[in-house]
Structures are given as C-alpha cells and as structure tokens.
mmCIF file with all atom_site columns, C-alpha atoms in Angstrom:
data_model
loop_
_atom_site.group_PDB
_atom_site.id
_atom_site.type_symbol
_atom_site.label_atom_id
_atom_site.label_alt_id
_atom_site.label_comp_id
_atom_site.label_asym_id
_atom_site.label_entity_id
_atom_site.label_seq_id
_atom_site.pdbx_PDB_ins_code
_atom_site.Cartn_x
_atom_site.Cartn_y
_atom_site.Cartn_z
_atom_site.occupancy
_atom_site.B_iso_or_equiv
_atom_site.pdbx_formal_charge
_atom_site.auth_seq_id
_atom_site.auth_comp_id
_atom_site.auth_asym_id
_atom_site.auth_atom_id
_atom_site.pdbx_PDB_model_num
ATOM 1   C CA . UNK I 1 1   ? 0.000   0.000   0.000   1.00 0.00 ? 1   UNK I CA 1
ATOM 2   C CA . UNK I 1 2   ? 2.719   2.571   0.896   1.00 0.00 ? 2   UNK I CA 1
ATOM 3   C CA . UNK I 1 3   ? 4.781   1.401   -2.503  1.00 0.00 ? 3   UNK I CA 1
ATOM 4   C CA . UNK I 1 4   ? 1.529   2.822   -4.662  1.00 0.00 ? 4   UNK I CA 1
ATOM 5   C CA . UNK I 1 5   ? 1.471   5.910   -2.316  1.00 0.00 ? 5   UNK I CA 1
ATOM 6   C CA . UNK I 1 6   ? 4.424   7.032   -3.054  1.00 0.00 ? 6   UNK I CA 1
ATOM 7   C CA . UNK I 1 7   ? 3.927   6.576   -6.921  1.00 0.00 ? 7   UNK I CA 1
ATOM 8   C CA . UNK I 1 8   ? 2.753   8.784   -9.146  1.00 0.00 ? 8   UNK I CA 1
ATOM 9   C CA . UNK I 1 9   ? -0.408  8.415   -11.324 1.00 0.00 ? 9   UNK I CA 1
ATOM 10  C CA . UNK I 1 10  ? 1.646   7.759   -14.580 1.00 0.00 ? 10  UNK I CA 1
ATOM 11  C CA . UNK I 1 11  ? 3.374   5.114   -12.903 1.00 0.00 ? 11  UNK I CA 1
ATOM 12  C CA . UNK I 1 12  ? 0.110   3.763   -11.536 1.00 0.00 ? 12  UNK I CA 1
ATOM 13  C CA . UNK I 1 13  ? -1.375  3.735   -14.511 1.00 0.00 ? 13  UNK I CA 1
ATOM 14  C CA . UNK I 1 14  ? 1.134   1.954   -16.511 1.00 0.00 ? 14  UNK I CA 1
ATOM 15  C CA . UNK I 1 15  ? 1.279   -0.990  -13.588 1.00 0.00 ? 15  UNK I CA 1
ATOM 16  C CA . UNK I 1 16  ? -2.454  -1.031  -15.095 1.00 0.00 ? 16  UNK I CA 1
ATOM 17  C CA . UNK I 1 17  ? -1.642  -1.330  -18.466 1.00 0.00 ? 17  UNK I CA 1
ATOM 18  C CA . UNK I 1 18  ? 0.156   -4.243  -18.042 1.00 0.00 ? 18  UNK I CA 1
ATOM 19  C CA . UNK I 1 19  ? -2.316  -6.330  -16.164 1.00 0.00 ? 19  UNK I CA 1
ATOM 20  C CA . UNK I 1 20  ? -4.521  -5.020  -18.227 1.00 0.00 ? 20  UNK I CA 1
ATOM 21  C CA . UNK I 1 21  ? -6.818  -3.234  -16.204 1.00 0.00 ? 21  UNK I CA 1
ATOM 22  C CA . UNK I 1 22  ? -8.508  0.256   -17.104 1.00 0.00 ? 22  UNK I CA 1
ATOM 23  C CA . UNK I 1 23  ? -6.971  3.351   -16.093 1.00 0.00 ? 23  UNK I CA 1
ATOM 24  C CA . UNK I 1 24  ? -9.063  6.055   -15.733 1.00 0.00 ? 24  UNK I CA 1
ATOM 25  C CA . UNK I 1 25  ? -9.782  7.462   -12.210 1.00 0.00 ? 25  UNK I CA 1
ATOM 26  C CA . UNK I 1 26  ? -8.712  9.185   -9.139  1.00 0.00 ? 26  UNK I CA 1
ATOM 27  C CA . UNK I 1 27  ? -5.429  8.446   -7.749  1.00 0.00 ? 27  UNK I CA 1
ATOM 28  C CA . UNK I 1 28  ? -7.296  6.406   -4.825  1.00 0.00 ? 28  UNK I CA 1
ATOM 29  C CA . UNK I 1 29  ? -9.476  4.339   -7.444  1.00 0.00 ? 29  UNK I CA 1
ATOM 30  C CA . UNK I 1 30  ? -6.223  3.111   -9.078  1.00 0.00 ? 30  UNK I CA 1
ATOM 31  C CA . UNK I 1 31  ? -4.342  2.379   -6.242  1.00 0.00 ? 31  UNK I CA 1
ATOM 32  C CA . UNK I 1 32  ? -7.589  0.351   -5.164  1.00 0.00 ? 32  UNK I CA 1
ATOM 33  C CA . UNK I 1 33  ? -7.458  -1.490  -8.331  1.00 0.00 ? 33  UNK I CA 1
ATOM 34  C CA . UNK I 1 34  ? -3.834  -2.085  -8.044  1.00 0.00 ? 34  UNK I CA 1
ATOM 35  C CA . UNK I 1 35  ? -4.577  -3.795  -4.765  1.00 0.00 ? 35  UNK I CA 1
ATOM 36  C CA . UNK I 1 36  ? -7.746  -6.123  -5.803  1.00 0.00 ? 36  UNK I CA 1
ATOM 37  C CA . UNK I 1 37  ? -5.562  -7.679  -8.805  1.00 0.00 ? 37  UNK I CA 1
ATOM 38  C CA . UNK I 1 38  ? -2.466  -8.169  -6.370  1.00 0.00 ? 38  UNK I CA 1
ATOM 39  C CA . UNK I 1 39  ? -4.814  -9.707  -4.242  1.00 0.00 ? 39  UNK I CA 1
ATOM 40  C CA . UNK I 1 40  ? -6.158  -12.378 -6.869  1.00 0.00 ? 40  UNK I CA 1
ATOM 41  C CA . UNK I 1 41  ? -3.022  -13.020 -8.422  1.00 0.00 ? 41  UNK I CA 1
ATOM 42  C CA . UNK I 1 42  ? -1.246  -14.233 -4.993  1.00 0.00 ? 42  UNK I CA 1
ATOM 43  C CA . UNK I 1 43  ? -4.473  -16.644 -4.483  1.00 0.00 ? 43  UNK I CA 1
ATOM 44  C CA . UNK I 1 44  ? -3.455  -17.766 -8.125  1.00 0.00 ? 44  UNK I CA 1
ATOM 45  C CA . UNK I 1 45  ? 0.032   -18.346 -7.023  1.00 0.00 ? 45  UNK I CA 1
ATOM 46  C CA . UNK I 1 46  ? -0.596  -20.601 -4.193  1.00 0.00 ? 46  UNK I CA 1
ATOM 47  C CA . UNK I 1 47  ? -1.764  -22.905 -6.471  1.00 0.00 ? 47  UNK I CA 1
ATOM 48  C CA . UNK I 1 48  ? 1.124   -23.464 -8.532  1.00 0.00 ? 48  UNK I CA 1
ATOM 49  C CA . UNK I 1 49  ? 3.276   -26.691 -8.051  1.00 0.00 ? 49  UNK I CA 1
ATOM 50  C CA . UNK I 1 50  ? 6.227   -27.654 -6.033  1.00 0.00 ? 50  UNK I CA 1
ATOM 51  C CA . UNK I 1 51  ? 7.658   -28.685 -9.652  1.00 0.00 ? 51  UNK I CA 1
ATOM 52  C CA . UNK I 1 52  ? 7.654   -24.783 -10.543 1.00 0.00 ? 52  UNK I CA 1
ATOM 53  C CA . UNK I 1 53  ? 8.798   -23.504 -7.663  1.00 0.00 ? 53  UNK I CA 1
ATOM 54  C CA . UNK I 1 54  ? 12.150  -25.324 -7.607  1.00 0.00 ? 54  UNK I CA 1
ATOM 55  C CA . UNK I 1 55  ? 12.885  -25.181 -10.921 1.00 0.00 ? 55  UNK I CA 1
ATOM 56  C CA . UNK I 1 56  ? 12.272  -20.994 -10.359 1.00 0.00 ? 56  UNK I CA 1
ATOM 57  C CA . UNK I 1 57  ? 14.479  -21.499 -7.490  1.00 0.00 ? 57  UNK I CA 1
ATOM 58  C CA . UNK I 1 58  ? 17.376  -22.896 -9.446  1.00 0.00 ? 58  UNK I CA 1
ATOM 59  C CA . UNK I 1 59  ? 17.319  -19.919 -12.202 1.00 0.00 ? 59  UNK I CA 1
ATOM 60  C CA . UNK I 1 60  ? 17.636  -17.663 -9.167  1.00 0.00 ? 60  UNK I CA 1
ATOM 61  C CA . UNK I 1 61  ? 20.768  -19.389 -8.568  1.00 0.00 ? 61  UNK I CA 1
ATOM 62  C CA . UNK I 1 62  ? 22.192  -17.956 -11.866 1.00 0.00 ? 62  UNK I CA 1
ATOM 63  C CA . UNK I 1 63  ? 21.608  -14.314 -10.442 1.00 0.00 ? 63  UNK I CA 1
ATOM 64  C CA . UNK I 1 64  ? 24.467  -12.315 -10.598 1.00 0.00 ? 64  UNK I CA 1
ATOM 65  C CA . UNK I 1 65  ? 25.721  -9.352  -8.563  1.00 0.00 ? 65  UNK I CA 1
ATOM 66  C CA . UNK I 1 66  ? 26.054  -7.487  -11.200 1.00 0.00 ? 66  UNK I CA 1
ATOM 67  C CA . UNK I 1 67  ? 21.904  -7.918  -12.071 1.00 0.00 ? 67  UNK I CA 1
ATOM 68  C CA . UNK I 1 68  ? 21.760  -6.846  -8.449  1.00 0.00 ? 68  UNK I CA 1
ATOM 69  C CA . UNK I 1 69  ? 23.146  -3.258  -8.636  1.00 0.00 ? 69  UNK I CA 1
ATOM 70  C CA . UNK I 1 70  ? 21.511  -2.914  -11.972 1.00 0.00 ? 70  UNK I CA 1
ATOM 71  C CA . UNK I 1 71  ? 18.283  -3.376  -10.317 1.00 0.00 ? 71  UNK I CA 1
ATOM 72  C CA . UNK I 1 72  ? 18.662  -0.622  -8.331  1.00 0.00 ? 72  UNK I CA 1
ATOM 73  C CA . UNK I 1 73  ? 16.211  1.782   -6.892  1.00 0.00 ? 73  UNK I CA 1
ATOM 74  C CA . UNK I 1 74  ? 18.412  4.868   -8.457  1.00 0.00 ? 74  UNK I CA 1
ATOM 75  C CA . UNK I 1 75  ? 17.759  3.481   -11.766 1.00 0.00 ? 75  UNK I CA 1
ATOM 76  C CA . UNK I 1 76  ? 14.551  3.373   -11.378 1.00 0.00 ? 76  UNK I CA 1
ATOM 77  C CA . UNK I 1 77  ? 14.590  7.223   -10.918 1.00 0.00 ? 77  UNK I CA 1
ATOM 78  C CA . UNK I 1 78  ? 16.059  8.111   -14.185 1.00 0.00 ? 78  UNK I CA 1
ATOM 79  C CA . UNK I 1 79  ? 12.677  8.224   -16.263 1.00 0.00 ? 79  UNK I CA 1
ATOM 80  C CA . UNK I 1 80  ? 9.420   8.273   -15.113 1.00 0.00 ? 80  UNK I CA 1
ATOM 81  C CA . UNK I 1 81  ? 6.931   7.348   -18.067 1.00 0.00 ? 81  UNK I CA 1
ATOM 82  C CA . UNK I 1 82  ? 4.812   9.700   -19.138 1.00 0.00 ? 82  UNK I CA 1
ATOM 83  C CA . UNK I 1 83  ? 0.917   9.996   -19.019 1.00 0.00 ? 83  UNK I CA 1
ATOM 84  C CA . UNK I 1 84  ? -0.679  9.051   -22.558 1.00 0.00 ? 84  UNK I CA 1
ATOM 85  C CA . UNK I 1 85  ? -4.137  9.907   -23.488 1.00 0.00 ? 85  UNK I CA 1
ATOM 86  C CA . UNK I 1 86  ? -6.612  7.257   -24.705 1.00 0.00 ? 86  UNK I CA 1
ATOM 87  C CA . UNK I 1 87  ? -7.305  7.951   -28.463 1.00 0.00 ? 87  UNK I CA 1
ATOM 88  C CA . UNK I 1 88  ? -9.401  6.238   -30.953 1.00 0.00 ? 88  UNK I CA 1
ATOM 89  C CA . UNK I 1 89  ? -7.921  4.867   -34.324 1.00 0.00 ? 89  UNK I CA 1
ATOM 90  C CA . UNK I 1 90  ? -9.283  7.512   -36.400 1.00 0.00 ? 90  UNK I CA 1
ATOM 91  C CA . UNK I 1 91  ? -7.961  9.810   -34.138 1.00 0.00 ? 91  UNK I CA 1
ATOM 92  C CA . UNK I 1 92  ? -4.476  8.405   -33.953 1.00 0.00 ? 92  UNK I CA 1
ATOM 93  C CA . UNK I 1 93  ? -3.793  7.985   -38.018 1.00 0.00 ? 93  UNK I CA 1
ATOM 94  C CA . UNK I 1 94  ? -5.043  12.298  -37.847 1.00 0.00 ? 94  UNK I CA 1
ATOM 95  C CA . UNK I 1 95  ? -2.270  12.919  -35.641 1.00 0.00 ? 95  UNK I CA 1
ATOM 96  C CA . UNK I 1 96  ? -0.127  11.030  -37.891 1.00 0.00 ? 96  UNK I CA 1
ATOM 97  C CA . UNK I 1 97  ? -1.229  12.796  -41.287 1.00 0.00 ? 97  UNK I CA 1
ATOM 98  C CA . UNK I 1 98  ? -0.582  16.118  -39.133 1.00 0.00 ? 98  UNK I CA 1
ATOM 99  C CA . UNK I 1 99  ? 3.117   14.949  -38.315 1.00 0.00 ? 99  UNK I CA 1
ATOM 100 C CA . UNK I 1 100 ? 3.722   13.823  -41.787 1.00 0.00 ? 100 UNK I CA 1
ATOM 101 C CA . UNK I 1 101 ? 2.611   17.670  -42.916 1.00 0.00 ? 101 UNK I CA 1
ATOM 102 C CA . UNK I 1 102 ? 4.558   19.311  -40.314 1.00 0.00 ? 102 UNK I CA 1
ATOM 103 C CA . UNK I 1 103 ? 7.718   17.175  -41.655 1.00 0.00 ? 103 UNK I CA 1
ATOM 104 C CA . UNK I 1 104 ? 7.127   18.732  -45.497 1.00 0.00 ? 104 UNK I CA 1
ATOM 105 C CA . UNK I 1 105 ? 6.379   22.506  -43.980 1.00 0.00 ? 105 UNK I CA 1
ATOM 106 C CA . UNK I 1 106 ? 8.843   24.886  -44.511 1.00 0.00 ? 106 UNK I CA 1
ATOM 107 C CA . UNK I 1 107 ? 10.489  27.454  -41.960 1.00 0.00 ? 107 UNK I CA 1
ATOM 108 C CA . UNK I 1 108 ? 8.562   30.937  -42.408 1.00 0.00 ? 108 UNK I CA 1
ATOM 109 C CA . UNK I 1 109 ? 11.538  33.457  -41.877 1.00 0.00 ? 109 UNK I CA 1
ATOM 110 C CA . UNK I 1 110 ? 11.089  37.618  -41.923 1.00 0.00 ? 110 UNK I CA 1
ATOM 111 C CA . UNK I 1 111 ? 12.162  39.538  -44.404 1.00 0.00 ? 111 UNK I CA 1
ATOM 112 C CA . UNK I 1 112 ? 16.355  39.249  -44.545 1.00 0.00 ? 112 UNK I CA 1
ATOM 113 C CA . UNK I 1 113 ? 16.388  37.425  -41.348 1.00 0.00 ? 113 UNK I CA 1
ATOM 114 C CA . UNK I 1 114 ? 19.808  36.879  -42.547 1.00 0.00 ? 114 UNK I CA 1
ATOM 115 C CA . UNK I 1 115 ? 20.921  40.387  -42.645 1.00 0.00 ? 115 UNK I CA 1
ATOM 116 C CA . UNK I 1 116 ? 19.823  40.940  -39.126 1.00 0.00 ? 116 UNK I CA 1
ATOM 117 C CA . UNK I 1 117 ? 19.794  38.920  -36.235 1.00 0.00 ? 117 UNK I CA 1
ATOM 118 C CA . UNK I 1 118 ? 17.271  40.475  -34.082 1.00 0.00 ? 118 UNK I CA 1
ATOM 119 C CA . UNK I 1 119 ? 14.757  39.442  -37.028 1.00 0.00 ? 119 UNK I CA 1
ATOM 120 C CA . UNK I 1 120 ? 16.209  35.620  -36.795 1.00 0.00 ? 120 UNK I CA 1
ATOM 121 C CA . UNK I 1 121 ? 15.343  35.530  -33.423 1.00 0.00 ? 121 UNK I CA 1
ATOM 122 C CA . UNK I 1 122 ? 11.398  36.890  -33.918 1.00 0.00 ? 122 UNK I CA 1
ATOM 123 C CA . UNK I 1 123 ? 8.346   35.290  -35.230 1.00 0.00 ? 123 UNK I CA 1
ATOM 124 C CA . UNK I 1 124 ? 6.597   35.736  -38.957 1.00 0.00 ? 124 UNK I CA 1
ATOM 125 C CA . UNK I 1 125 ? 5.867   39.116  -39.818 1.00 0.00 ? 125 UNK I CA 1
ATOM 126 C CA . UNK I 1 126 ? 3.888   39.658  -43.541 1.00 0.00 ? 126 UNK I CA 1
ATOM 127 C CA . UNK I 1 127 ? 6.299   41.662  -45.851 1.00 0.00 ? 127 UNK I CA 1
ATOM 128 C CA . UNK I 1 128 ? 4.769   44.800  -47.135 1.00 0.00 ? 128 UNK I CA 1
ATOM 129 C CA . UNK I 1 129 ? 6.664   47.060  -49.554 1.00 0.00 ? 129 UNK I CA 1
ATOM 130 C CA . UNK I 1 130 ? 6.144   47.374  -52.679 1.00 0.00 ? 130 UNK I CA 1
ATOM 131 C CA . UNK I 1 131 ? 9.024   45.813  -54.034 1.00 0.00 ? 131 UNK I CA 1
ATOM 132 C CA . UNK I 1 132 ? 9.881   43.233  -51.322 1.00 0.00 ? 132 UNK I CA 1
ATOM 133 C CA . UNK I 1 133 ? 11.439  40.189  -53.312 1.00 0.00 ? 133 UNK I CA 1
ATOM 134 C CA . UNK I 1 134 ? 9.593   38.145  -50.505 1.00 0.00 ? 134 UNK I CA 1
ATOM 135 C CA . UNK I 1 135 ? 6.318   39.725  -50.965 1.00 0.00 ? 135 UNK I CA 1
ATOM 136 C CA . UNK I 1 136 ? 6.430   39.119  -54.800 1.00 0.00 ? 136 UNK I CA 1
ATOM 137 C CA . UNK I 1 137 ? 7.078   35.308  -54.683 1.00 0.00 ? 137 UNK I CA 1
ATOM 138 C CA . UNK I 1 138 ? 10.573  35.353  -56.298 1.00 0.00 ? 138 UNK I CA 1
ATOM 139 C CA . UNK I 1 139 ? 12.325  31.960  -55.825 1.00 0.00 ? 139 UNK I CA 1
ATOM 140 C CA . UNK I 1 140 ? 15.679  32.871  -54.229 1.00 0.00 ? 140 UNK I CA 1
ATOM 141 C CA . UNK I 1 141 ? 13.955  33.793  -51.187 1.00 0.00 ? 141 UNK I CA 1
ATOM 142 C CA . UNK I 1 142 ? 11.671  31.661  -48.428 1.00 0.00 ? 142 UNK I CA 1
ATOM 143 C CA . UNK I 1 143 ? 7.987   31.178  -48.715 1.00 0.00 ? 143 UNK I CA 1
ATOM 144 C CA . UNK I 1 144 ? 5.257   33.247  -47.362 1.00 0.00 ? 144 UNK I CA 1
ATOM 145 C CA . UNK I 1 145 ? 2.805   31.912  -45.033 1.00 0.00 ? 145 UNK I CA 1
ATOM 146 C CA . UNK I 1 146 ? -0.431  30.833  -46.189 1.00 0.00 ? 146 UNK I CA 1
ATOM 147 C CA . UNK I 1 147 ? -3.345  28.735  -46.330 1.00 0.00 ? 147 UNK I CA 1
ATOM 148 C CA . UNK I 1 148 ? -2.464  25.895  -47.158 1.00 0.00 ? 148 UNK I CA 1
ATOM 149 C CA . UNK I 1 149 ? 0.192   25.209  -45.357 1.00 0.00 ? 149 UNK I CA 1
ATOM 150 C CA . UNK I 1 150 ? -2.602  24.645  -42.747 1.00 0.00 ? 150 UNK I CA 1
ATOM 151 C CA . UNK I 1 151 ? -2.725  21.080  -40.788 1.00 0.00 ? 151 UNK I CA 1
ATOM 152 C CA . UNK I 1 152 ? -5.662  18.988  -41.059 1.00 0.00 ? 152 UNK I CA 1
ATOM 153 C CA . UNK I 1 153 ? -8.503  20.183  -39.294 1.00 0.00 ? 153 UNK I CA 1
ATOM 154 C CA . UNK I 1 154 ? -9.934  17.842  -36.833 1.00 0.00 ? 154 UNK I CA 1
ATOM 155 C CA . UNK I 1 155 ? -6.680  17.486  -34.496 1.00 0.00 ? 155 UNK I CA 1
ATOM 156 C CA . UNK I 1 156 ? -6.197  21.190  -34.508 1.00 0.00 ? 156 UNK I CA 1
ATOM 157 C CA . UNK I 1 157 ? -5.064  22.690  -31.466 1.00 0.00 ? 157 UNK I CA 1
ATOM 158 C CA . UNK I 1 158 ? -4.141  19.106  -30.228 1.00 0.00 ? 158 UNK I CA 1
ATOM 159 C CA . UNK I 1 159 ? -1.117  18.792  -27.933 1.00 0.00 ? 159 UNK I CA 1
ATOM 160 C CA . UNK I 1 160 ? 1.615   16.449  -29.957 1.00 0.00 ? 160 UNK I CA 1
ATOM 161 C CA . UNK I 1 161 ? 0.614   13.380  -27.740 1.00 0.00 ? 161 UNK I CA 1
ATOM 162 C CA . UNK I 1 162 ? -2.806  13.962  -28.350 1.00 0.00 ? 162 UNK I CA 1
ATOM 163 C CA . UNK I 1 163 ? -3.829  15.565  -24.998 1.00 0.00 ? 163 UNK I CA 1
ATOM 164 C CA . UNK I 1 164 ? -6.145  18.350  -25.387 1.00 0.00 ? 164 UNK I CA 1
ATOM 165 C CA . UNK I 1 165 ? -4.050  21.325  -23.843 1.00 0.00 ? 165 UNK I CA 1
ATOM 166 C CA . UNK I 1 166 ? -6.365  23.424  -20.968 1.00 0.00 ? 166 UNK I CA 1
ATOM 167 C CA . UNK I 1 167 ? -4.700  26.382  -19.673 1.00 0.00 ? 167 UNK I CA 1
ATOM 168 C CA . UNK I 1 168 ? -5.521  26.513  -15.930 1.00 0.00 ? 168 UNK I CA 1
ATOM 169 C CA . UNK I 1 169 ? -4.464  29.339  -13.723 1.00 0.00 ? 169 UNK I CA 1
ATOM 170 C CA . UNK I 1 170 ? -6.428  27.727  -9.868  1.00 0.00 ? 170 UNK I CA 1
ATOM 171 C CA . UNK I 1 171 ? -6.790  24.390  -8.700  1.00 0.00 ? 171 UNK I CA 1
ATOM 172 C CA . UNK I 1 172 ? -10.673 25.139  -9.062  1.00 0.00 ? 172 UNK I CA 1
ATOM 173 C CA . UNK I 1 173 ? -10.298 25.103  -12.975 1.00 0.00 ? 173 UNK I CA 1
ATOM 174 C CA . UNK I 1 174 ? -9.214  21.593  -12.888 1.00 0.00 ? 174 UNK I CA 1
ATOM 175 C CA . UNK I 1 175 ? -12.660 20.296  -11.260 1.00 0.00 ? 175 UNK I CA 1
ATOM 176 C CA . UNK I 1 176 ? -14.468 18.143  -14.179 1.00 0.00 ? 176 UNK I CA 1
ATOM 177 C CA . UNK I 1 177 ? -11.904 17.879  -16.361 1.00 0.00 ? 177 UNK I CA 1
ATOM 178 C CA . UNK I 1 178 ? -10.961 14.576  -18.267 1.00 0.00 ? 178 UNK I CA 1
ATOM 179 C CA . UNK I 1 179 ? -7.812  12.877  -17.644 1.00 0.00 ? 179 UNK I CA 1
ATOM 180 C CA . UNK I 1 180 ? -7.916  10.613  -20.672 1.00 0.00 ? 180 UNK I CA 1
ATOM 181 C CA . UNK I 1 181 ? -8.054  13.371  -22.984 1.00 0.00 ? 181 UNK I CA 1
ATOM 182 C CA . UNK I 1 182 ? -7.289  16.266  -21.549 1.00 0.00 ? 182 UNK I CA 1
ATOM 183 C CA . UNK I 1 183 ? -3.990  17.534  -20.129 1.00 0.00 ? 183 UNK I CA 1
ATOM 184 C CA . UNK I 1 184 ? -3.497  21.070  -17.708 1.00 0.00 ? 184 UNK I CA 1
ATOM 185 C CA . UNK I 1 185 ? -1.107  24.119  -18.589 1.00 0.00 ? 185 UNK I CA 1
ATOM 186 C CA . UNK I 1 186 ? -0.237  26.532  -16.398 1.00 0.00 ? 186 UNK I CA 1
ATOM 187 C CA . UNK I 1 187 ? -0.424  29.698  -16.441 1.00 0.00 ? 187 UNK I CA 1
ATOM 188 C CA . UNK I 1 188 ? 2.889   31.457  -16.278 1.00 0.00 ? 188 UNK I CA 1
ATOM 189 C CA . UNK I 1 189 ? 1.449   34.187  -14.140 1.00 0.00 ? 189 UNK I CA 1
ATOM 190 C CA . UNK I 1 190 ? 1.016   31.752  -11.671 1.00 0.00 ? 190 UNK I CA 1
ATOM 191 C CA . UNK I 1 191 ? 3.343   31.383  -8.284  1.00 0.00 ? 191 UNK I CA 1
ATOM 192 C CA . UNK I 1 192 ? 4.705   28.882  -6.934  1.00 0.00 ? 192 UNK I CA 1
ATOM 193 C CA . UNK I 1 193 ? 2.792   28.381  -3.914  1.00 0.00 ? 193 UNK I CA 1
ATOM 194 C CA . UNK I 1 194 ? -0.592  27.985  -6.043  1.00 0.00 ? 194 UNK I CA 1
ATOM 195 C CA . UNK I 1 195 ? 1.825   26.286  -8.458  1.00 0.00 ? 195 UNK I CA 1
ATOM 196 C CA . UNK I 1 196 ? 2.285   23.693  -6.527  1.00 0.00 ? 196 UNK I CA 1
ATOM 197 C CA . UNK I 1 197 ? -1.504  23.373  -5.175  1.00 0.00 ? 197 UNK I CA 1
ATOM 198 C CA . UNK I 1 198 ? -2.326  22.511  -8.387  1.00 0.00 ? 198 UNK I CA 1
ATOM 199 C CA . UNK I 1 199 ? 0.018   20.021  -8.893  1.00 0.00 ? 199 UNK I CA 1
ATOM 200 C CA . UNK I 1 200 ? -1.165  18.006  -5.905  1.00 0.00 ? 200 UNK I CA 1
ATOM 201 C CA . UNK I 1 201 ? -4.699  18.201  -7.171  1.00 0.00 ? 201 UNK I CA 1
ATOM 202 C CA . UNK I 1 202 ? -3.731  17.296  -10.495 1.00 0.00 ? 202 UNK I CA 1
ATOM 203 C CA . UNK I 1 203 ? -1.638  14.027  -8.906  1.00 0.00 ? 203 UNK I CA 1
ATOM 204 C CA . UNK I 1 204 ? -5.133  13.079  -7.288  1.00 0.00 ? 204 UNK I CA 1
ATOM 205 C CA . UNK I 1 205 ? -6.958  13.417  -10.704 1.00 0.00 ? 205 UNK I CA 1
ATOM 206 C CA . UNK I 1 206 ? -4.613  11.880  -12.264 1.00 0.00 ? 206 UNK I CA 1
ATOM 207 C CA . UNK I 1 207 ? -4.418  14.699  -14.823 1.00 0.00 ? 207 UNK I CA 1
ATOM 208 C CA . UNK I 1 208 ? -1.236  15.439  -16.773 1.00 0.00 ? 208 UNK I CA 1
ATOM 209 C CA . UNK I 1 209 ? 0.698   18.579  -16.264 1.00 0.00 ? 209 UNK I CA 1
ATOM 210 C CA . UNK I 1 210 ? 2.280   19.537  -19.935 1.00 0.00 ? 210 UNK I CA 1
ATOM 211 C CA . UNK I 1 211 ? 4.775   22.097  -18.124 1.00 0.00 ? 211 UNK I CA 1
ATOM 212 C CA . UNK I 1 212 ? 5.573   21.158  -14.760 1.00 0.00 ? 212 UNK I CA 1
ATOM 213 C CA . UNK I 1 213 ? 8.263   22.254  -13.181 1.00 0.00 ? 213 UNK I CA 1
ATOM 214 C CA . UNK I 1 214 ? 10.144  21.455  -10.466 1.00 0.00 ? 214 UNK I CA 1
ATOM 215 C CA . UNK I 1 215 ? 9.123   23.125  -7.034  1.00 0.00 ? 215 UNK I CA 1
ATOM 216 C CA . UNK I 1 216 ? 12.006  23.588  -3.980  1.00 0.00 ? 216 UNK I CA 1
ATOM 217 C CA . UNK I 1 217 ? 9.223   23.598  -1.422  1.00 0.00 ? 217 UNK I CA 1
ATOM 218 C CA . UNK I 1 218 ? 10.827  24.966  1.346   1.00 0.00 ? 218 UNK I CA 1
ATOM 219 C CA . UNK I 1 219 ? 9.116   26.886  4.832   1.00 0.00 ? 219 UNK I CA 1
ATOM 220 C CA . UNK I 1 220 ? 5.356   28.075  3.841   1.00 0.00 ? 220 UNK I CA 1
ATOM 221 C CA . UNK I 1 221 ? 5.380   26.454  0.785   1.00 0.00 ? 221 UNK I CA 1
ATOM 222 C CA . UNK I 1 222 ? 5.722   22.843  2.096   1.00 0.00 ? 222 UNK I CA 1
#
C-alpha cells in the first residue's frame, strides 16, 4: 500500500496497463485497483506446483551481482513514463497525417532574417513594400505563409501526444476535467505556492501537467 502511495499516477497507470486493467480514475481508485488484482493473483500463485517452484528457485541461482546493482532503486529514478491519453484509431492515423505535414512545412523566416539577427530571433511578420522580393514570390527567397500550409482540421489545437491542452491558472479550474483526454497548462502568471496546489490536485486526478516544473518547497510552501 505505501509502494503505490508514493507513486505517481503515470506510474500507476502503466502498472495497469500491463495487467490489463482500465486506467481512468482518481489516484485512490487506481491504487484500489492495483490492490484487488495483487490480491487475486497471490491466491493464483498458491496454487502453482512444487515442480515450478524449484525449478524458479534454481534460475535464481544464476543471479548475478552485477543484475543486483543494476536493479537498483536509483535506476529506477532516471525516467518516469509519461501519461498518454486514450485515443481512438481515427484519431491516432489524424495525428499522424498532421506529423507527416509538419515534416514537409517549410520554416517561415522575416524579411532578410539573414541580414539581421534580431529578425532571426522573432516570429513571422507579412512583408509589405512594394518591391519586397519576398512579398512578390521570387524563388531565391523563403515562402510566405499561407493557407495551405494549414494542418488537417480535426486534431487542430491538439497537444503532440494527443492531450487536449487546458490552460488553468487555480486548482478550481481543474474540477471536471478529463484525464484521458485532456492535459493542464499553467499559467505562467502563476506562483509557486498555487503552483504547486495545483500540482497536488492534479496528482489526485490523475491529470497530466504539460509544463511542470520542479518546485524547492521549502518553509510556507511545504
């Protein structure tokens, strides 16, 4: 019980996945779940032979040190997976068309961006003189934005991993939200004291934060 408490909800849920269980729900719910299948799968193992057990018991004899330190809890430390939404197939090849068209989309750079760097460093502004090179399509310089360079239309606004990005700025605005589609952005105005209050309730929703950073919570903000 205190293993799962001390887990996050991406971890949690990918336990799930692999005993295939569903994993939508609070924090609480999936920790519950966790529980129930450990519980049936021990009263599973008690019935397995004495056969099995020794021959497991002589592979455990070829168990090296060197598995031991690998095994280690720092490893385990390194990368934490990441929460992924659940998407339909139709849903899924979209996201792929719109990856394939991002791949073939040029860059859109200002008007001799290479002249000056302060205009490498900004976003696309429209050229407007009357004789801008750029404005009058010649070849030797980059393309202008326009319409159809658009992406296809029914994952617009889509996060890359599918999430549908909500921009939250109080813990309040995460109350009804979906955690198998949607995933929470924070504000930037935001501090780090409510910064933090809405990662907790996020953690209990088991609702992905797309820019979470790390918080030193030290004196009030423990």
């Amino acid at each position: 019980m205190e293993e799962y408490e001390n887990m996050t909800v991406a971890e949690l849920k990918e336990l799930l996945r692999g005993a295939k269980l569903p994993v939508s729900g609070k924090k609480s719910e999936l920790i519950a779940r966790l529980i129930e299948s450990n519980d049936s799968s021990e009263e599973v193992a008690e019935e397995v032979d004495i056969e099995d057990v020794e021959m497991h018991e002589e592979d455990d004899d070829t168990f090296d040190d060197d598995d031991e330190e690998f095994f280690d809890e720092e490893w385990d430390q390194i990368h934490t997976a990441r929460q992924k939404p659940v998407l339909d197939d139709v849903t899924k090849a979209n996201l792929s068309i719109r990856a394939a068209q991002m791949k073939k989309q040029p860059k859109f750079r200002r008007q001799e961006w290479y002249r000056y760097y302060r205009l490498a460093r900004t976003g696309w502004r429209k050229p407007k003189g009357m004789q801008s090179k750029q404005r009058l399509n010649m070849k030797y310089r980059t393309p202008m934005v326009r319409v159809g360079y658009g992406k296809i239309a029914a994952v617009r606004g889509l996060h890359p991993s599918g999430f549908e990005d909500i921009l939250v700025n109080q813990p309040s605005d995460l109350d009804g939200l979906d955690p198998e589609r949607q995933a929470i952005r924070i504000g930037a105005g935001v501090g780090n004291r409510k910064r933090a209050h809405i990662h907790d309730r996020a953690d209990d929703l088991g609702l992905r934060v797309l820019n979470r950073r790390k918080i030193d919570r030290k004196g009030d903000l423990k």
